[in-house]
Amino acid sequence: WAEATAADGTPVRPAAASPELLDQGWELKSPWFQRDVPLSFDVLLENMTDPAHVPQSHHGVVGDRESDQRMSISITTPVTKEGFGSMVSPAAGTGSYAVTYTAPSLVKYEFPGPTMLLYSSPSAKGWSRVVMSFVGPRGSKQTRPATPQLPPVLNWFIDNVVERFPALQHALNRNAIIDGDTYFMHAAERTLYERGDAASWSKQYYLPAAADAAVVSWRKWVDKFGASLPVLPHSVQDLPPLMTREQVFDRWAAAMFFMFFMFMHVQV
């Protein structure tokens, strides 16, 4: 990160800890979760800042692809070196919420109720670490956002069983969310970098809808302030070999694959 500079030559400042935890006296509502994923830093954060993919990619976990998926995303804070902000207005009746990106690694979803903190830490070209949790006011018993789009019996099971046991929470929710689209993005980023570099997104992506505003803002931030990040691939040759679906979903195998790649990278 010491090498990361903006287009004007000034350093990209590190992300601060959550102001809700530091300044407002909030508390963690769930244990911290982390997992290494075979995705480049730019592709992972593109996914994190984009709520529009959730109903399709995370169906049955935190989304419902059969529900009304219309969504409007408006940019409330323009792209600067510090990040950007957006307001999400879904048609499903779950209420509007803010999504903010604080450079270089914090994405915050301010749902009605708990706020979700998502951190992304690049570990190598083609690999990143996800760290996440929910925070909320002290004394509040709500540990996650409301999900009225899910069946009532499933909501009861999540609130009364899954949320009470971190091992179940990680296995049935956190890991299930990551499993929802990691392999798709793992393969798709190779298509992106086969056809160009990170700056070629504007020629490769088709983003006509208002719901695409967050993706556009993230890619503009990378273009203006993150292009010199040493973890960004320049071509598909910078990425590790394509993994199979079985390797990506087998968390032990994925961890071994990552350590082998890092060992070979250091050796070179």
mmCIF file of C-alpha atoms in Angstrom:
data_model
loop_
_atom_site.group_PDB
_atom_site.id
_atom_site.type_symbol
_atom_site.label_atom_id
_atom_site.label_comp_id
_atom_site.label_asym_id
_atom_site.label_seq_id
_atom_site.Cartn_x
_atom_site.Cartn_y
_atom_site.Cartn_z
ATOM 1 C CA TRP A 1 0.000 0.000 0.000
ATOM 2 C CA ALA A 2 2.966 2.303 0.442
ATOM 3 C CA GLU A 3 3.255 2.277 -3.347
ATOM 4 C CA ALA A 4 -0.386 3.225 -3.939
ATOM 5 C CA THR A 5 -0.720 6.766 -5.263
ATOM 6 C CA ALA A 6 -3.494 8.721 -6.930
ATOM 7 C CA ALA A 7 -3.227 10.222 -10.403
ATOM 8 C CA ASP A 8 -1.971 13.496 -8.890
ATOM 9 C CA GLY A 9 0.893 11.700 -7.139
ATOM 10 C CA THR A 10 -0.503 11.933 -3.600
ATOM 11 C CA PRO A 11 -0.831 8.777 -1.473
ATOM 12 C CA VAL A 12 -4.167 7.019 -1.230
ATOM 13 C CA ARG A 13 -5.018 7.264 2.438
ATOM 14 C CA PRO A 14 -5.722 4.061 4.399
ATOM 15 C CA ALA A 15 -9.297 3.317 5.463
ATOM 16 C CA ALA A 16 -10.150 4.152 9.038
ATOM 17 C CA ALA A 17 -11.940 1.843 11.393
ATOM 18 C CA SER A 18 -15.727 2.050 11.485
ATOM 19 C CA PRO A 19 -16.794 5.435 12.931
ATOM 20 C CA GLU A 20 -19.856 3.680 14.380
ATOM 21 C CA LEU A 21 -17.584 1.600 16.606
ATOM 22 C CA LEU A 22 -15.175 4.429 17.423
ATOM 23 C CA ASP A 23 -17.384 7.485 17.786
ATOM 24 C CA GLN A 24 -20.964 6.372 18.328
ATOM 25 C CA GLY A 25 -20.446 3.632 20.876
ATOM 26 C CA TRP A 26 -21.960 0.913 18.717
ATOM 27 C CA GLU A 27 -21.051 -2.736 19.192
ATOM 28 C CA LEU A 28 -20.506 -5.833 17.107
ATOM 29 C CA LYS A 29 -23.732 -7.714 16.423
ATOM 30 C CA SER A 30 -22.029 -10.794 14.997
ATOM 31 C CA PRO A 31 -18.541 -12.327 15.152
ATOM 32 C CA TRP A 32 -16.008 -11.211 12.572
ATOM 33 C CA PHE A 33 -15.856 -13.497 9.547
ATOM 34 C CA GLN A 34 -12.974 -13.806 7.098
ATOM 35 C CA ARG A 35 -12.177 -15.886 4.046
ATOM 36 C CA ASP A 36 -9.592 -15.829 1.257
ATOM 37 C CA VAL A 37 -11.125 -15.863 -2.215
ATOM 38 C CA PRO A 38 -9.490 -16.357 -5.647
ATOM 39 C CA LEU A 39 -10.463 -12.902 -6.904
ATOM 40 C CA SER A 40 -8.449 -9.817 -7.745
ATOM 41 C CA PHE A 41 -8.900 -6.801 -5.485
ATOM 42 C CA ASP A 42 -10.697 -4.759 -8.162
ATOM 43 C CA VAL A 43 -13.134 -7.534 -9.074
ATOM 44 C CA LEU A 44 -13.961 -8.314 -5.437
ATOM 45 C CA LEU A 45 -14.638 -4.680 -4.548
ATOM 46 C CA GLU A 46 -16.687 -4.233 -7.713
ATOM 47 C CA ASN A 47 -18.900 -6.989 -6.372
ATOM 48 C CA MET A 48 -18.981 -5.584 -2.836
ATOM 49 C CA THR A 49 -20.104 -2.121 -3.954
ATOM 50 C CA ASP A 50 -22.842 -3.503 -6.221
ATOM 51 C CA PRO A 51 -26.074 -4.482 -4.392
ATOM 52 C CA ALA A 52 -27.933 -5.071 -7.653
ATOM 53 C CA HIS A 53 -26.513 -8.583 -8.071
ATOM 54 C CA VAL A 54 -27.783 -9.872 -4.704
ATOM 55 C CA PRO A 55 -31.264 -11.233 -5.684
ATOM 56 C CA GLN A 56 -29.793 -13.377 -8.469
ATOM 57 C CA SER A 57 -26.423 -14.424 -7.048
ATOM 58 C CA HIS A 58 -27.531 -15.012 -3.462
ATOM 59 C CA HIS A 59 -30.980 -16.487 -4.021
ATOM 60 C CA GLY A 60 -32.285 -18.341 -0.998
ATOM 61 C CA VAL A 61 -29.591 -16.973 1.322
ATOM 62 C CA VAL A 62 -30.127 -13.196 1.418
ATOM 63 C CA GLY A 63 -32.001 -12.714 -1.869
ATOM 64 C CA ASP A 64 -34.936 -13.954 -3.889
ATOM 65 C CA ARG A 65 -34.681 -14.025 -7.671
ATOM 66 C CA GLU A 66 -38.450 -14.573 -7.948
ATOM 67 C CA SER A 67 -39.243 -11.242 -6.253
ATOM 68 C CA ASP A 68 -39.528 -7.825 -7.871
ATOM 69 C CA GLN A 69 -35.916 -7.024 -8.689
ATOM 70 C CA ARG A 70 -36.311 -3.461 -9.890
ATOM 71 C CA MET A 71 -33.762 -1.274 -8.163
ATOM 72 C CA SER A 72 -32.558 2.296 -8.471
ATOM 73 C CA ILE A 73 -29.086 3.343 -7.321
ATOM 74 C CA SER A 74 -28.256 7.043 -7.166
ATOM 75 C CA ILE A 75 -24.807 8.418 -6.405
ATOM 76 C CA THR A 76 -25.031 10.671 -3.361
ATOM 77 C CA THR A 77 -21.312 11.376 -2.945
ATOM 78 C CA PRO A 78 -19.298 11.785 -6.161
ATOM 79 C CA VAL A 79 -16.100 9.826 -6.689
ATOM 80 C CA THR A 80 -13.119 11.342 -4.878
ATOM 81 C CA LYS A 81 -9.853 9.974 -3.567
ATOM 82 C CA GLU A 82 -11.650 9.179 -0.301
ATOM 83 C CA GLY A 83 -14.305 7.042 -2.041
ATOM 84 C CA PHE A 84 -17.962 7.563 -2.996
ATOM 85 C CA GLY A 85 -21.489 6.988 -1.718
ATOM 86 C CA SER A 86 -24.770 5.743 -3.122
ATOM 87 C CA MET A 87 -28.419 5.362 -2.114
ATOM 88 C CA VAL A 88 -30.180 2.120 -3.006
ATOM 89 C CA SER A 89 -33.949 2.070 -3.514
ATOM 90 C CA PRO A 90 -35.243 -1.469 -4.144
ATOM 91 C CA ALA A 91 -38.787 -2.158 -5.271
ATOM 92 C CA ALA A 92 -39.180 -5.157 -2.976
ATOM 93 C CA GLY A 93 -40.346 -3.005 -0.071
ATOM 94 C CA THR A 94 -37.342 -3.597 2.162
ATOM 95 C CA GLY A 95 -36.573 0.118 2.493
ATOM 96 C CA SER A 96 -33.848 2.317 1.039
ATOM 97 C CA TYR A 97 -30.316 2.113 2.377
ATOM 98 C CA ALA A 98 -26.946 3.762 1.823
ATOM 99 C CA VAL A 99 -23.835 2.044 0.492
ATOM 100 C CA THR A 100 -20.525 3.860 0.920
ATOM 101 C CA TYR A 101 -16.999 3.019 -0.174
ATOM 102 C CA THR A 102 -14.143 4.401 1.915
ATOM 103 C CA ALA A 103 -10.791 4.006 0.183
ATOM 104 C CA PRO A 104 -9.038 1.757 -0.054
ATOM 105 C CA SER A 105 -10.896 -1.182 1.451
ATOM 106 C CA LEU A 106 -14.110 -0.481 3.431
ATOM 107 C CA VAL A 107 -17.628 -0.915 2.028
ATOM 108 C CA LYS A 108 -20.489 -0.104 4.373
ATOM 109 C CA TYR A 109 -24.150 -1.066 3.927
ATOM 110 C CA GLU A 110 -26.320 1.090 6.205
ATOM 111 C CA PHE A 111 -29.445 -1.050 6.316
ATOM 112 C CA PRO A 112 -32.469 -0.179 8.457
ATOM 113 C CA GLY A 113 -31.198 -1.823 11.634
ATOM 114 C CA PRO A 114 -27.625 -3.170 11.765
ATOM 115 C CA THR A 115 -24.915 -1.810 9.480
ATOM 116 C CA MET A 116 -22.777 -4.274 7.533
ATOM 117 C CA LEU A 117 -19.038 -3.678 7.330
ATOM 118 C CA LEU A 118 -17.167 -5.299 4.454
ATOM 119 C CA TYR A 119 -13.376 -5.096 4.220
ATOM 120 C CA SER A 120 -11.289 -6.319 1.317
ATOM 121 C CA SER A 121 -7.572 -6.905 1.710
ATOM 122 C CA PRO A 122 -5.518 -7.851 -1.362
ATOM 123 C CA SER A 123 -3.121 -10.711 -0.676
ATOM 124 C CA ALA A 124 -1.736 -11.345 -4.189
ATOM 125 C CA LYS A 125 -2.705 -10.768 -7.791
ATOM 126 C CA GLY A 126 -5.825 -12.821 -8.203
ATOM 127 C CA TRP A 127 -6.381 -13.302 -4.448
ATOM 128 C CA SER A 128 -8.089 -11.226 -1.761
ATOM 129 C CA ARG A 129 -9.361 -11.610 1.786
ATOM 130 C CA VAL A 130 -12.925 -10.760 2.813
ATOM 131 C CA VAL A 131 -13.510 -9.583 6.389
ATOM 132 C CA MET A 132 -17.033 -8.695 7.507
ATOM 133 C CA SER A 133 -19.373 -8.185 10.426
ATOM 134 C CA PHE A 134 -22.513 -6.321 11.482
ATOM 135 C CA VAL A 135 -22.535 -3.437 13.968
ATOM 136 C CA GLY A 136 -25.424 -1.696 15.697
ATOM 137 C CA PRO A 137 -26.469 0.389 18.712
ATOM 138 C CA ARG A 138 -25.790 -1.038 22.131
ATOM 139 C CA GLY A 139 -28.791 -2.846 23.540
ATOM 140 C CA SER A 140 -30.392 -3.551 20.167
ATOM 141 C CA LYS A 141 -31.254 -7.236 19.732
ATOM 142 C CA GLN A 142 -31.412 -7.081 15.931
ATOM 143 C CA THR A 143 -28.309 -8.843 14.580
ATOM 144 C CA ARG A 144 -29.024 -8.694 10.848
ATOM 145 C CA PRO A 145 -31.135 -6.760 8.333
ATOM 146 C CA ALA A 146 -34.757 -7.777 7.905
ATOM 147 C CA THR A 147 -35.358 -10.184 5.015
ATOM 148 C CA PRO A 148 -39.123 -10.152 4.337
ATOM 149 C CA GLN A 149 -38.490 -11.680 0.907
ATOM 150 C CA LEU A 150 -37.575 -14.983 2.590
ATOM 151 C CA PRO A 151 -40.214 -17.454 3.862
ATOM 152 C CA PRO A 152 -41.238 -16.818 7.507
ATOM 153 C CA VAL A 153 -40.075 -20.254 8.631
ATOM 154 C CA LEU A 154 -36.618 -19.585 7.161
ATOM 155 C CA ASN A 155 -36.413 -16.200 8.899
ATOM 156 C CA TRP A 156 -37.337 -17.864 12.193
ATOM 157 C CA PHE A 157 -34.650 -20.508 11.697
ATOM 158 C CA ILE A 158 -32.003 -17.885 10.894
ATOM 159 C CA ASP A 159 -32.871 -15.667 13.875
ATOM 160 C CA ASN A 160 -33.307 -18.415 16.472
ATOM 161 C CA VAL A 161 -30.770 -21.019 15.371
ATOM 162 C CA VAL A 162 -28.216 -19.791 12.839
ATOM 163 C CA GLU A 163 -27.561 -16.388 14.450
ATOM 164 C CA ARG A 164 -27.045 -17.972 17.884
ATOM 165 C CA PHE A 165 -24.198 -20.259 16.819
ATOM 166 C CA PRO A 166 -21.222 -18.687 14.964
ATOM 167 C CA ALA A 167 -20.217 -22.003 13.383
ATOM 168 C CA LEU A 168 -23.666 -22.364 11.826
ATOM 169 C CA GLN A 169 -23.727 -18.696 10.907
ATOM 170 C CA HIS A 170 -20.440 -19.012 9.035
ATOM 171 C CA ALA A 171 -21.322 -22.293 7.343
ATOM 172 C CA LEU A 172 -24.940 -21.588 6.354
ATOM 173 C CA ASN A 173 -24.816 -17.844 5.760
ATOM 174 C CA ARG A 174 -21.425 -16.166 5.399
ATOM 175 C CA ASN A 175 -19.748 -18.924 3.386
ATOM 176 C CA ALA A 176 -22.966 -19.570 1.463
ATOM 177 C CA ILE A 177 -23.032 -15.914 0.378
ATOM 178 C CA ILE A 178 -19.452 -16.074 -0.877
ATOM 179 C CA ASP A 179 -20.112 -19.380 -2.634
ATOM 180 C CA GLY A 180 -23.003 -17.756 -4.502
ATOM 181 C CA ASP A 181 -20.894 -15.891 -7.050
ATOM 182 C CA THR A 182 -17.186 -16.450 -6.379
ATOM 183 C CA TYR A 183 -16.654 -19.012 -9.128
ATOM 184 C CA PHE A 184 -18.550 -16.903 -11.667
ATOM 185 C CA MET A 185 -16.358 -13.875 -10.878
ATOM 186 C CA HIS A 186 -13.210 -16.029 -10.753
ATOM 187 C CA ALA A 187 -13.835 -17.086 -14.361
ATOM 188 C CA ALA A 188 -15.209 -13.724 -15.528
ATOM 189 C CA GLU A 189 -12.161 -11.735 -14.434
ATOM 190 C CA ARG A 190 -10.049 -13.871 -16.762
ATOM 191 C CA THR A 191 -12.271 -12.760 -19.632
ATOM 192 C CA LEU A 192 -11.788 -9.140 -18.550
ATOM 193 C CA TYR A 193 -7.998 -9.432 -18.460
ATOM 194 C CA GLU A 194 -7.770 -11.535 -21.622
ATOM 195 C CA ARG A 195 -9.304 -8.611 -23.504
ATOM 196 C CA GLY A 196 -7.426 -5.785 -21.820
ATOM 197 C CA ASP A 197 -6.383 -4.327 -18.474
ATOM 198 C CA ALA A 198 -8.419 -2.871 -15.606
ATOM 199 C CA ALA A 199 -8.927 0.382 -17.544
ATOM 200 C CA SER A 200 -10.643 -1.445 -20.431
ATOM 201 C CA TRP A 201 -13.852 -1.988 -18.452
ATOM 202 C CA SER A 202 -15.658 0.890 -20.188
ATOM 203 C CA LYS A 203 -15.260 -0.894 -23.540
ATOM 204 C CA GLN A 204 -16.116 -4.349 -22.212
ATOM 205 C CA TYR A 205 -18.974 -3.694 -19.772
ATOM 206 C CA TYR A 206 -22.541 -2.917 -20.835
ATOM 207 C CA LEU A 207 -24.048 -0.818 -18.030
ATOM 208 C CA PRO A 208 -27.230 0.899 -19.233
ATOM 209 C CA ALA A 209 -29.352 0.836 -16.066
ATOM 210 C CA ALA A 210 -29.570 3.097 -13.026
ATOM 211 C CA ALA A 211 -28.755 0.025 -10.929
ATOM 212 C CA ASP A 212 -25.299 -0.032 -12.556
ATOM 213 C CA ALA A 213 -24.264 3.300 -11.020
ATOM 214 C CA ALA A 214 -22.217 1.772 -8.195
ATOM 215 C CA VAL A 215 -20.158 -0.402 -10.556
ATOM 216 C CA VAL A 216 -19.448 2.619 -12.750
ATOM 217 C CA SER A 217 -18.374 4.676 -9.722
ATOM 218 C CA TRP A 218 -16.054 1.941 -8.442
ATOM 219 C CA ARG A 219 -14.386 1.534 -11.825
ATOM 220 C CA LYS A 220 -13.972 5.310 -12.114
ATOM 221 C CA TRP A 221 -12.288 5.303 -8.684
ATOM 222 C CA VAL A 222 -9.865 2.617 -9.862
ATOM 223 C CA ASP A 223 -9.133 4.600 -13.042
ATOM 224 C CA LYS A 224 -8.499 7.873 -11.223
ATOM 225 C CA PHE A 225 -6.930 6.820 -7.934
ATOM 226 C CA GLY A 226 -6.178 3.110 -7.861
ATOM 227 C CA ALA A 227 -4.494 2.350 -11.173
ATOM 228 C CA SER A 228 -1.047 2.186 -9.536
ATOM 229 C CA LEU A 229 -2.047 -0.364 -6.907
ATOM 230 C CA PRO A 230 0.604 -3.091 -7.149
ATOM 231 C CA VAL A 231 -1.968 -5.850 -6.659
ATOM 232 C CA LEU A 232 -3.908 -5.068 -9.847
ATOM 233 C CA PRO A 233 -3.263 -7.489 -12.724
ATOM 234 C CA HIS A 234 -2.096 -5.998 -16.004
ATOM 235 C CA SER A 235 -3.068 -9.019 -18.092
ATOM 236 C CA VAL A 236 -4.421 -12.536 -17.690
ATOM 237 C CA GLN A 237 -0.831 -13.760 -17.334
ATOM 238 C CA ASP A 238 -0.684 -12.075 -13.919
ATOM 239 C CA LEU A 239 -3.511 -14.254 -12.621
ATOM 240 C CA PRO A 240 -3.085 -17.733 -11.137
ATOM 241 C CA PRO A 241 -4.448 -20.662 -13.178
ATOM 242 C CA LEU A 242 -8.192 -21.048 -13.485
ATOM 243 C CA MET A 243 -9.477 -23.206 -10.648
ATOM 244 C CA THR A 244 -12.256 -25.744 -11.015
ATOM 245 C CA ARG A 245 -15.612 -25.249 -9.327
ATOM 246 C CA GLU A 246 -14.722 -28.040 -6.922
ATOM 247 C CA GLN A 247 -11.468 -26.298 -5.935
ATOM 248 C CA VAL A 248 -13.193 -22.952 -5.342
ATOM 249 C CA PHE A 249 -15.993 -24.439 -3.245
ATOM 250 C CA ASP A 250 -13.639 -26.744 -1.319
ATOM 251 C CA ARG A 251 -12.350 -24.200 1.197
ATOM 252 C CA TRP A 252 -9.461 -26.399 2.317
ATOM 253 C CA ALA A 253 -8.328 -26.975 -1.269
ATOM 254 C CA ALA A 254 -8.668 -23.263 -2.033
ATOM 255 C CA ALA A 255 -6.466 -22.400 0.950
ATOM 256 C CA MET A 256 -3.821 -24.917 -0.187
ATOM 257 C CA PHE A 257 -3.997 -23.531 -3.741
ATOM 258 C CA PHE A 258 -3.459 -20.011 -2.417
ATOM 259 C CA MET A 259 -0.455 -20.995 -0.287
ATOM 260 C CA PHE A 260 1.133 -22.874 -3.211
ATOM 261 C CA PHE A 261 0.630 -19.859 -5.488
ATOM 262 C CA MET A 262 2.162 -17.526 -2.893
ATOM 263 C CA PHE A 263 5.134 -19.882 -2.411
ATOM 264 C CA MET A 264 5.816 -19.992 -6.170
ATOM 265 C CA HIS A 265 5.359 -16.217 -6.412
ATOM 266 C CA VAL A 266 7.913 -15.604 -3.645
ATOM 267 C CA GLN A 267 10.320 -18.105 -5.190
ATOM 268 C CA VAL A 268 10.161 -16.255 -8.502
#
